mmCIF file of C-alpha atoms and ligand atoms in Angstrom:
data_model
loop_
_atom_site.group_PDB
_atom_site.id
_atom_site.type_symbol
_atom_site.label_atom_id
_atom_site.label_comp_id
_atom_site.label_asym_id
_atom_site.label_seq_id
_atom_site.Cartn_x
_atom_site.Cartn_y
_atom_site.Cartn_z
ATOM 1 C CA MET A 292 -33.162 3.212 -1.089
ATOM 2 C CA ARG A 293 -36.757 4.009 -0.147
ATOM 3 C CA TYR A 294 -37.317 0.347 0.599
ATOM 4 C CA LEU A 295 -34.162 0.159 2.708
ATOM 5 C CA ASP A 296 -35.265 3.260 4.650
ATOM 6 C CA SER A 297 -38.492 1.466 5.553
ATOM 7 C CA LEU A 298 -36.740 -1.486 7.197
ATOM 8 C CA VAL A 299 -36.956 -1.676 10.969
ATOM 9 C CA ASN A 300 -33.750 -2.313 12.988
ATOM 10 C CA ILE A 301 -31.620 -2.137 9.856
ATOM 11 C CA THR A 302 -29.429 0.783 8.902
ATOM 12 C CA HIS A 303 -27.565 1.223 5.650
ATOM 13 C CA ARG A 304 -24.452 2.930 4.343
ATOM 14 C CA ALA A 305 -23.569 3.369 0.712
ATOM 15 C CA ARG A 306 -20.094 3.540 -0.783
ATOM 16 C CA HIS A 307 -19.177 4.341 -4.341
ATOM 17 C CA VAL A 308 -16.305 2.528 -5.935
ATOM 18 C CA GLN A 309 -14.913 4.144 -9.048
ATOM 19 C CA GLY A 310 -12.968 1.599 -11.051
ATOM 20 C CA VAL A 311 -11.322 2.232 -14.382
ATOM 21 C CA ASP A 312 -14.090 0.538 -16.362
ATOM 22 C CA HIS A 313 -17.130 0.950 -14.168
ATOM 23 C CA ARG A 314 -18.564 2.561 -11.100
ATOM 24 C CA LEU A 315 -20.186 0.437 -8.425
ATOM 25 C CA THR A 316 -22.344 1.417 -5.525
ATOM 26 C CA GLU A 317 -22.034 -0.946 -2.589
ATOM 27 C CA ILE A 318 -24.734 -0.668 0.045
ATOM 28 C CA TYR A 319 -23.949 -2.165 3.438
ATOM 29 C CA LEU A 320 -26.921 -3.202 5.567
ATOM 30 C CA LEU A 321 -26.277 -3.410 9.282
ATOM 31 C CA GLY A 322 -28.509 -4.765 12.028
ATOM 32 C CA ASN A 323 -31.069 -7.534 11.928
ATOM 33 C CA THR A 324 -30.343 -8.591 8.354
ATOM 34 C CA LYS A 325 -31.147 -12.252 9.009
ATOM 35 C CA ALA A 326 -34.788 -11.345 8.447
ATOM 36 C CA LEU A 327 -34.119 -10.330 4.826
ATOM 37 C CA ALA A 328 -34.739 -12.786 2.012
ATOM 38 C CA MET A 329 -31.837 -12.895 -0.446
ATOM 39 C CA ASP A 330 -34.114 -13.582 -3.445
ATOM 40 C CA PHE A 331 -36.321 -10.647 -2.668
ATOM 41 C CA MET A 332 -33.329 -8.314 -2.230
ATOM 42 C CA ARG A 333 -31.985 -9.525 -5.560
ATOM 43 C CA SER A 334 -35.294 -8.684 -7.271
ATOM 44 C CA LEU A 335 -35.144 -5.003 -6.255
ATOM 45 C CA PRO A 336 -34.494 -2.569 -9.117
ATOM 46 C CA CYS A 337 -30.820 -1.778 -9.888
ATOM 47 C CA VAL A 338 -29.515 -4.617 -7.713
ATOM 48 C CA LYS A 339 -26.792 -6.549 -9.452
ATOM 49 C CA ARG A 340 -25.713 -8.755 -6.598
ATOM 50 C CA VAL A 341 -26.583 -9.541 -2.986
ATOM 51 C CA ILE A 342 -23.923 -10.885 -0.688
ATOM 52 C CA ARG A 343 -24.290 -12.024 2.889
ATOM 53 C CA VAL A 344 -21.065 -10.971 4.566
ATOM 54 C CA GLN A 345 -20.103 -13.206 7.419
ATOM 55 C CA GLU A 346 -16.375 -12.980 7.439
ATOM 56 C CA ALA A 347 -14.359 -10.440 9.323
ATOM 57 C CA TYR A 348 -13.214 -7.987 6.664
ATOM 58 C CA ARG A 349 -16.558 -6.591 5.651
ATOM 59 C CA VAL A 350 -15.442 -3.912 3.236
ATOM 60 C CA LEU A 351 -12.046 -5.153 2.090
ATOM 61 C CA GLY A 352 -12.812 -8.879 2.219
ATOM 62 C CA ARG A 353 -13.287 -10.870 -0.938
ATOM 63 C CA HIS A 354 -16.463 -12.728 0.032
ATOM 64 C CA GLY A 355 -16.249 -14.958 -3.025
ATOM 65 C CA GLN A 356 -16.472 -12.064 -5.482
ATOM 66 C CA GLU A 357 -13.874 -13.317 -7.907
ATOM 67 C CA ASP A 358 -15.307 -11.292 -10.772
ATOM 68 C CA PHE A 359 -15.683 -7.957 -8.943
ATOM 69 C CA PRO A 360 -12.228 -6.500 -8.901
ATOM 70 C CA HIS A 361 -11.549 -3.664 -6.549
ATOM 71 C CA GLN A 362 -9.580 -1.141 -8.474
ATOM 72 C CA PHE A 363 -8.705 2.489 -7.959
ATOM 73 C CA GLU A 364 -6.876 5.143 -9.835
ATOM 74 C CA TYR A 365 -4.829 7.861 -8.200
ATOM 75 C CA ASN A 366 -3.014 10.595 -10.060
ATOM 76 C CA GLY A 367 -3.035 8.572 -13.257
ATOM 77 C CA VAL A 368 -1.785 5.316 -11.708
ATOM 78 C CA THR A 369 -4.130 2.335 -11.388
ATOM 79 C CA PHE A 370 -3.934 -0.057 -8.451
ATOM 80 C CA ASP A 371 -5.547 -3.475 -8.165
ATOM 81 C CA GLN A 372 -4.572 -7.106 -7.637
ATOM 82 C CA LYS A 373 -3.395 -7.407 -11.239
ATOM 83 C CA SER A 374 -1.100 -4.416 -11.702
ATOM 84 C CA LEU A 375 2.483 -3.912 -10.540
ATOM 85 C CA HIS A 376 4.237 -0.671 -9.602
ATOM 86 C CA VAL A 377 7.687 -0.099 -8.170
ATOM 87 C CA PHE A 378 8.161 2.613 -5.528
ATOM 88 C CA ALA A 379 11.922 2.982 -5.267
ATOM 89 C CA GLY A 380 13.260 5.866 -3.227
ATOM 90 C CA LEU A 381 14.801 7.213 -0.070
ATOM 91 C CA CYS A 382 13.965 5.604 3.257
ATOM 92 C CA ALA A 383 14.392 9.060 4.756
ATOM 93 C CA VAL A 384 14.750 12.426 3.068
ATOM 94 C CA ASP A 385 18.093 13.936 4.076
ATOM 95 C CA THR A 386 19.215 16.598 1.570
ATOM 96 C CA PRO A 387 17.579 18.242 -1.468
ATOM 97 C CA GLU A 388 20.556 17.090 -3.514
ATOM 98 C CA HIS A 389 19.926 13.416 -2.682
ATOM 99 C CA VAL A 390 16.202 13.777 -3.366
ATOM 100 C CA GLU A 391 16.987 15.306 -6.749
ATOM 101 C CA LEU A 392 19.541 12.632 -7.705
ATOM 102 C CA MET A 393 17.014 9.951 -6.758
ATOM 103 C CA MET A 394 14.152 11.471 -8.710
ATOM 104 C CA LYS A 395 16.305 12.141 -11.748
ATOM 105 C CA ALA A 396 17.365 8.461 -11.791
ATOM 106 C CA LEU A 397 13.727 7.393 -11.508
ATOM 107 C CA GLN A 398 12.721 9.556 -14.445
ATOM 108 C CA GLU A 399 15.620 8.240 -16.527
ATOM 109 C CA ASN A 400 14.324 4.745 -15.809
ATOM 110 C CA GLY A 401 10.713 5.496 -16.705
ATOM 111 C CA GLN A 402 9.428 5.492 -13.128
ATOM 112 C CA VAL A 403 6.596 7.708 -11.876
ATOM 113 C CA CYS A 404 6.368 6.525 -8.261
ATOM 114 C CA THR A 405 8.761 6.823 -5.350
ATOM 115 C CA ARG A 406 9.103 6.605 -1.558
ATOM 116 C CA MET A 407 10.314 9.524 0.559
ATOM 117 C CA GLY A 408 10.265 9.390 4.358
ATOM 118 C CA ALA A 409 9.770 12.746 6.072
ATOM 119 C CA TYR A 410 8.373 11.516 9.396
ATOM 120 C CA LYS A 411 10.452 8.613 10.675
ATOM 121 C CA PRO A 412 9.332 6.489 13.641
ATOM 122 C CA ARG A 413 12.636 5.440 15.230
ATOM 123 C CA THR A 414 13.461 2.842 17.836
ATOM 124 C CA SER A 415 15.643 5.285 19.758
ATOM 125 C CA PRO A 416 14.393 8.753 20.698
ATOM 126 C CA TYR A 417 17.942 10.016 20.026
ATOM 127 C CA SER A 418 17.987 8.889 16.393
ATOM 128 C CA PHE A 419 17.193 11.246 13.504
ATOM 129 C CA GLN A 420 13.399 11.555 13.372
ATOM 130 C CA GLY A 421 13.075 12.848 9.813
ATOM 131 C CA HIS A 422 12.957 16.445 8.548
ATOM 132 C CA GLY A 423 9.164 16.512 8.843
ATOM 133 C CA LYS A 424 7.271 19.347 7.207
ATOM 134 C CA ASP A 425 10.428 21.357 6.487
ATOM 135 C CA CYS A 426 11.441 19.066 3.637
ATOM 136 C CA LEU A 427 7.995 18.751 2.046
ATOM 137 C CA PRO A 428 8.206 21.829 -0.236
ATOM 138 C CA TYR A 429 11.383 20.738 -2.004
ATOM 139 C CA VAL A 430 10.357 17.073 -2.074
ATOM 140 C CA PHE A 431 7.051 17.900 -3.799
ATOM 141 C CA GLU A 432 8.584 20.470 -6.144
ATOM 142 C CA LEU A 433 11.339 18.092 -7.235
ATOM 143 C CA ALA A 434 8.719 15.377 -7.768
ATOM 144 C CA GLY A 435 6.902 17.738 -10.112
ATOM 145 C CA LYS A 436 10.138 18.581 -11.915
ATOM 146 C CA TYR A 437 10.928 14.901 -12.590
ATOM 147 C CA GLY A 438 7.412 13.723 -13.451
ATOM 148 C CA ILE A 439 6.853 11.756 -10.248
ATOM 149 C CA ARG A 440 3.126 11.193 -9.786
ATOM 150 C CA ILE A 441 2.968 9.487 -6.393
ATOM 151 C CA ILE A 442 5.193 9.575 -3.315
ATOM 152 C CA ALA A 443 4.689 6.929 -0.609
ATOM 153 C CA MET A 444 5.212 8.810 2.651
ATOM 154 C CA GLU A 445 4.725 7.540 6.169
ATOM 155 C CA VAL A 446 2.631 9.585 8.581
ATOM 156 C CA THR A 447 2.712 8.918 12.302
ATOM 157 C CA HIS A 448 0.285 11.606 13.435
ATOM 158 C CA GLU A 449 -2.904 13.215 12.179
ATOM 159 C CA SER A 450 -1.156 16.603 11.959
ATOM 160 C CA HIS A 451 1.180 15.210 9.302
ATOM 161 C CA ILE A 452 -1.756 14.850 6.902
ATOM 162 C CA GLU A 453 -2.563 18.536 7.394
ATOM 163 C CA GLU A 454 1.074 19.450 6.754
ATOM 164 C CA ILE A 455 1.066 17.415 3.554
ATOM 165 C CA ASP A 456 -2.256 19.000 2.494
ATOM 166 C CA LYS A 457 -0.998 22.496 3.099
ATOM 167 C CA THR A 458 2.337 22.001 1.350
ATOM 168 C CA LEU A 459 0.710 20.397 -1.682
ATOM 169 C CA GLU A 460 -1.647 23.352 -1.820
ATOM 170 C CA ASP A 461 1.199 25.883 -1.475
ATOM 171 C CA THR A 462 3.320 24.195 -4.125
ATOM 172 C CA GLY A 463 0.432 23.800 -6.600
ATOM 173 C CA HIS A 464 -0.064 20.020 -6.308
ATOM 174 C CA PRO A 465 2.992 18.919 -8.294
ATOM 175 C CA CYS A 466 2.498 15.250 -7.246
ATOM 176 C CA GLY A 467 0.266 12.930 -5.241
ATOM 177 C CA VAL A 468 0.943 11.239 -1.898
ATOM 178 C CA LEU A 469 0.239 7.681 -0.809
ATOM 179 C CA LEU A 470 -0.038 7.876 2.986
ATOM 180 C CA GLN A 471 1.918 5.090 4.637
ATOM 181 C CA ILE A 472 1.073 3.534 8.001
ATOM 182 C CA GLY A 473 4.261 1.966 9.339
ATOM 183 C CA THR A 474 4.526 -1.402 11.013
ATOM 184 C CA ARG A 475 4.907 0.256 14.426
ATOM 185 C CA ASN A 476 1.541 1.957 13.966
ATOM 186 C CA THR A 477 -0.465 -0.849 12.382
ATOM 187 C CA GLN A 478 -2.666 -1.020 15.475
ATOM 188 C CA ASN A 479 -2.657 2.689 16.303
ATOM 189 C CA PHE A 480 -6.422 2.725 15.919
ATOM 190 C CA GLU A 481 -6.890 6.468 16.384
ATOM 191 C CA LEU A 482 -4.344 7.154 13.627
ATOM 192 C CA LEU A 483 -6.081 4.571 11.423
ATOM 193 C CA LYS A 484 -9.429 6.272 11.991
ATOM 194 C CA CYS A 485 -8.009 9.688 11.037
ATOM 195 C CA VAL A 486 -6.336 8.349 7.924
ATOM 196 C CA GLY A 487 -9.482 6.363 7.059
ATOM 197 C CA ARG A 488 -11.749 9.388 7.411
ATOM 198 C CA GLN A 489 -9.931 11.454 4.780
ATOM 199 C CA ASP A 490 -10.409 10.481 1.183
ATOM 200 C CA GLU A 491 -7.897 12.762 -0.508
ATOM 201 C CA TYR A 492 -5.064 10.226 -0.324
ATOM 202 C CA PRO A 493 -4.948 6.447 -0.743
ATOM 203 C CA VAL A 494 -3.208 4.485 2.002
ATOM 204 C CA LEU A 495 -0.443 1.902 2.195
ATOM 205 C CA ILE A 496 -0.719 -0.009 5.463
ATOM 206 C CA LYS A 497 2.115 -2.245 6.576
ATOM 207 C CA ARG A 498 1.594 -5.545 8.293
ATOM 208 C CA GLY A 499 2.343 -5.283 12.014
ATOM 209 C CA PHE A 500 5.694 -7.002 12.599
ATOM 210 C CA GLY A 501 4.633 -8.898 15.710
ATOM 211 C CA ILE A 502 0.932 -9.616 15.302
ATOM 212 C CA THR A 503 -1.122 -12.117 13.343
ATOM 213 C CA LEU A 504 -2.106 -11.596 9.732
ATOM 214 C CA ASN A 505 -5.736 -11.470 10.836
ATOM 215 C CA GLU A 506 -4.948 -8.628 13.232
ATOM 216 C CA SER A 507 -3.161 -6.682 10.496
ATOM 217 C CA LEU A 508 -5.998 -7.210 8.012
ATOM 218 C CA ASN A 509 -8.449 -5.959 10.625
ATOM 219 C CA ALA A 510 -6.247 -2.876 10.986
ATOM 220 C CA ALA A 511 -6.626 -2.295 7.232
ATOM 221 C CA GLU A 512 -10.367 -2.751 7.653
ATOM 222 C CA TYR A 513 -10.343 0.151 10.147
ATOM 223 C CA LEU A 514 -9.326 2.430 7.273
ATOM 224 C CA ALA A 515 -12.078 1.106 5.042
ATOM 225 C CA SER A 516 -14.734 1.146 7.741
ATOM 226 C CA GLU A 517 -14.097 4.869 8.165
ATOM 227 C CA GLY A 518 -14.680 5.409 4.467
ATOM 228 C CA ASN A 519 -11.319 5.110 2.701
ATOM 229 C CA ARG A 520 -11.222 1.946 0.666
ATOM 230 C CA ARG A 521 -8.231 2.881 -1.433
ATOM 231 C CA VAL A 522 -5.993 0.712 0.684
ATOM 232 C CA ILE A 523 -2.871 -1.261 -0.259
ATOM 233 C CA PHE A 524 -1.552 -3.877 2.159
ATOM 234 C CA ALA A 525 2.218 -4.251 2.572
ATOM 235 C CA LEU A 526 4.223 -7.268 3.688
ATOM 236 C CA ARG A 527 7.558 -6.228 5.220
ATOM 237 C CA GLY A 528 8.765 -9.238 7.180
ATOM 238 C CA MET A 529 8.057 -10.339 10.745
ATOM 239 C CA LYS A 530 10.071 -9.906 13.904
ATOM 240 C CA SER A 531 11.414 -13.289 14.866
ATOM 241 C CA ASN A 532 14.812 -14.695 15.742
ATOM 242 C CA LEU A 533 14.101 -17.114 12.952
ATOM 243 C CA GLY A 534 14.560 -14.064 10.755
ATOM 244 C CA ASP A 535 18.328 -14.234 11.278
ATOM 245 C CA PRO A 536 20.351 -13.488 9.197
ATOM 246 C CA HIS A 537 17.755 -11.079 7.816
ATOM 247 C CA ARG A 538 16.402 -8.076 9.675
ATOM 248 C CA ASN A 539 12.957 -9.694 9.624
ATOM 249 C CA PHE A 540 11.574 -13.056 8.613
ATOM 250 C CA VAL A 541 10.467 -12.622 5.005
ATOM 251 C CA ASP A 542 6.723 -13.294 4.642
ATOM 252 C CA PHE A 543 6.162 -12.845 0.909
ATOM 253 C CA SER A 544 4.623 -16.295 0.643
ATOM 254 C CA HIS A 545 1.562 -14.517 2.074
ATOM 255 C CA VAL A 546 1.035 -12.425 -1.100
ATOM 256 C CA PRO A 547 -1.471 -14.931 -2.563
ATOM 257 C CA VAL A 548 -3.056 -15.415 0.858
ATOM 258 C CA VAL A 549 -3.891 -11.708 1.139
ATOM 259 C CA HIS A 550 -5.155 -11.774 -2.466
ATOM 260 C CA ARG A 551 -7.471 -14.622 -1.524
ATOM 261 C CA LEU A 552 -8.752 -13.122 1.717
ATOM 262 C CA THR A 553 -9.203 -9.532 0.548
ATOM 263 C CA ARG A 554 -9.575 -7.346 -2.505
ATOM 264 C CA MET A 555 -6.555 -5.217 -1.636
ATOM 265 C CA PRO A 556 -3.522 -4.843 -3.886
ATOM 266 C CA VAL A 557 -0.511 -6.308 -2.074
ATOM 267 C CA CYS A 558 2.845 -4.575 -1.704
ATOM 268 C CA ILE A 559 6.140 -6.147 -0.698
ATOM 269 C CA ASP A 560 8.965 -4.276 1.022
ATOM 270 C CA PRO A 561 12.166 -6.254 0.431
ATOM 271 C CA SER A 562 14.387 -3.609 2.068
ATOM 272 C CA HIS A 563 12.842 -3.643 5.529
ATOM 273 C CA SER A 564 12.468 -7.417 5.347
ATOM 274 C CA VAL A 565 16.060 -8.227 4.470
ATOM 275 C CA GLY A 566 17.862 -5.210 5.910
ATOM 276 C CA THR A 567 21.276 -5.851 4.305
ATOM 277 C CA ARG A 568 23.043 -5.766 0.946
ATOM 278 C CA GLN A 569 24.427 -9.254 1.355
ATOM 279 C CA LYS A 570 24.906 -11.369 -1.733
ATOM 280 C CA SER A 571 24.754 -15.087 -2.315
ATOM 281 C CA PRO A 572 27.384 -16.912 -4.422
ATOM 282 C CA ASP A 573 25.151 -16.615 -7.502
ATOM 283 C CA GLY A 574 25.886 -12.870 -7.474
ATOM 284 C CA LEU A 575 22.404 -11.757 -6.487
ATOM 285 C CA MET A 576 21.716 -9.753 -3.352
ATOM 286 C CA ASP A 577 19.174 -11.204 -0.936
ATOM 287 C CA VAL A 578 17.081 -8.047 -1.527
ATOM 288 C CA MET A 579 16.847 -8.967 -5.227
ATOM 289 C CA HIS A 580 16.064 -12.599 -4.451
ATOM 290 C CA VAL A 581 13.178 -11.817 -2.115
ATOM 291 C CA THR A 582 11.817 -9.139 -4.452
ATOM 292 C CA ALA A 583 11.640 -11.750 -7.191
ATOM 293 C CA GLN A 584 9.957 -14.166 -4.765
ATOM 294 C CA GLY A 585 7.242 -11.597 -3.980
ATOM 295 C CA VAL A 586 6.741 -10.590 -7.603
ATOM 296 C CA ILE A 587 6.584 -14.174 -8.856
ATOM 297 C CA ALA A 588 3.862 -14.722 -6.254
ATOM 298 C CA GLY A 589 1.816 -11.865 -7.760
ATOM 299 C CA ALA A 590 2.773 -8.789 -5.713
ATOM 300 C CA ASN A 591 1.234 -5.531 -6.966
ATOM 301 C CA MET A 592 3.708 -3.054 -5.583
ATOM 302 C CA VAL A 593 7.356 -3.065 -4.539
ATOM 303 C CA LEU A 594 8.487 -0.515 -1.948
ATOM 304 C CA VAL A 595 12.252 -0.433 -1.942
ATOM 305 C CA ASP A 596 15.049 1.690 -0.447
ATOM 306 C CA PHE A 597 17.562 3.299 -2.791
ATOM 307 C CA HIS A 598 20.090 5.995 -1.977
ATOM 308 C CA PRO A 599 22.626 7.904 -4.095
ATOM 309 C CA ARG A 600 25.195 7.735 -1.267
ATOM 310 C CA PRO A 601 24.158 5.089 1.281
ATOM 311 C CA ALA A 602 27.157 5.886 3.498
ATOM 312 C CA LYS A 603 25.671 9.356 3.993
ATOM 313 C CA ALA A 604 22.071 8.176 4.540
ATOM 314 C CA LEU A 605 20.650 9.178 7.908
ATOM 315 C CA VAL A 606 18.385 6.117 8.110
ATOM 316 C CA ASP A 607 18.810 2.551 6.838
ATOM 317 C CA GLY A 608 21.857 3.201 4.615
ATOM 318 C CA PRO A 609 23.140 -0.397 4.912
ATOM 319 C CA GLN A 610 20.061 -1.833 3.183
ATOM 320 C CA ALA A 611 19.820 0.755 0.387
ATOM 321 C CA LEU A 612 20.458 -0.104 -3.239
ATOM 322 C CA LEU A 613 22.581 2.253 -5.374
ATOM 323 C CA LEU A 614 21.276 4.376 -8.208
ATOM 324 C CA ASP A 615 23.297 2.480 -10.781
ATOM 325 C CA GLU A 616 21.612 -0.718 -9.534
ATOM 326 C CA LEU A 617 18.171 0.676 -10.424
ATOM 327 C CA PRO A 618 18.096 -0.536 -14.058
ATOM 328 C CA LEU A 619 19.199 -4.030 -12.945
ATOM 329 C CA PHE A 620 16.620 -4.093 -10.185
ATOM 330 C CA LEU A 621 13.841 -3.066 -12.596
ATOM 331 C CA GLU A 622 14.929 -5.671 -15.152
ATOM 332 C CA ASP A 623 14.964 -8.356 -12.453
ATOM 333 C CA VAL A 624 11.419 -7.329 -11.435
ATOM 334 C CA ARG A 625 10.365 -7.486 -15.094
ATOM 335 C CA ILE A 626 11.723 -11.040 -15.429
ATOM 336 C CA ALA A 627 9.916 -12.194 -12.265
ATOM 337 C CA ARG A 628 6.713 -10.483 -13.377
ATOM 338 C CA GLU A 629 6.832 -12.165 -16.780
ATOM 339 C CA ALA A 630 7.309 -15.516 -15.049
ATOM 340 C CA TYR A 631 4.330 -14.776 -12.782
ATOM 341 C CA LEU A 632 2.093 -13.949 -15.760
ATOM 342 C CA LYS A 633 3.206 -17.163 -17.501
ATOM 343 C CA ARG A 634 2.397 -19.148 -14.367
ATOM 344 C CA VAL A 635 -1.074 -17.606 -14.205
ATOM 345 C CA ALA A 636 -1.670 -18.467 -17.876
ATOM 346 C CA LEU A 637 -0.492 -22.031 -17.241
ATOM 347 C CA PHE A 638 -3.138 -22.587 -14.581
ATOM 348 C CA GLN A 639 -6.078 -20.984 -16.396
ATOM 349 C CA PRO A 640 -8.830 -23.437 -17.279
ATOM 350 C CA ASP A 641 -9.084 -23.941 -21.077
HETATM 351 C C1 PEP B 785 9.700 2.486 6.132
HETATM 352 O O1 PEP B 785 9.134 1.990 5.139
HETATM 353 O O2 PEP B 785 10.448 3.467 6.065
HETATM 354 C C2 PEP B 785 9.512 1.861 7.444
HETATM 355 C C3 PEP B 785 9.838 2.493 8.569
HETATM 356 O O3 PEP B 785 9.020 0.619 7.362
HETATM 357 P P1 PEP B 785 8.357 -0.296 8.493
HETATM 358 O O4 PEP B 785 7.206 0.489 9.046
HETATM 359 O O5 PEP B 785 7.953 -1.502 7.705
HETATM 360 O O6 PEP B 785 9.431 -0.578 9.495
HETATM 361 MN MN1 MN B 786 13.638 2.363 6.816
#
């Protein structure tokens, strides 16, 4: 660090990455770095590797580091490009009773993660906007009661993070929260900066539904450039008339692409992609089919809408799966995951 301090026209920033097995310190040099000799940098004490970053995603990008996994643990759950977690839950919190039924079903099925929308960005200003901070106390307390460790929850404003902070504090931290940036806010740069500056909560950022993949990955990089590298990238379908008959055009073939371009774990959201409960003649709902397609391509997280009484849901009832479909859904995910792992083994060099 003393040597780096002595460099003219070059500044540096260090970030610590705590993985499950080891802790890395990454030092980013900015400025006239062309003048630096790679060999010399490599010979400095404690330096394991020197990488010249040319591509766009400086922090989250892969930069050829196949053997340097980016892994993080939050509230006892580990995220990386190898793991898989299902976050089944309510699109929007409506009543304490529905939250409790949902969480009870998750516990009965061995699940420790869920989704619960409190702040809902809606197309129409007259639609239900979510219960906001009023529902947080019972949502967090019920999570604690049913052993839920992490709730994925969208925030649309900086103040929502403070409300989450305060309620977790008041309720004695019964669970953790994965802050979600919705597709409508993927390029809300000021929100991204706020969410990136805090490091209490990891972040799930959704791909923008009408922008390029590169633009969405740069949005994720905003979070990391502000300091929060615990970022998961979610595919949730793209707006396109070609998406008919689905709500959005399913883009889960991009799971391996995001794995290749970045070090982020990749989530798929089959509910907001498909948007219906329609079934094909083989008896499987489209939501199940696309989930399997994402998982067999190596997805690391599945964010999916369930509801105990979809007819009573205030948001997105028609796409929700039923609680008694949860065991089937999880078994279907397990089958696709097993197939993915077999495929990976098949292509490993001897
Ligand atoms: C959601 O997950 O509840 C949601 C609103 O998703 P999206 O931002 O992908 O539309
Ligand atoms: Mn929804």
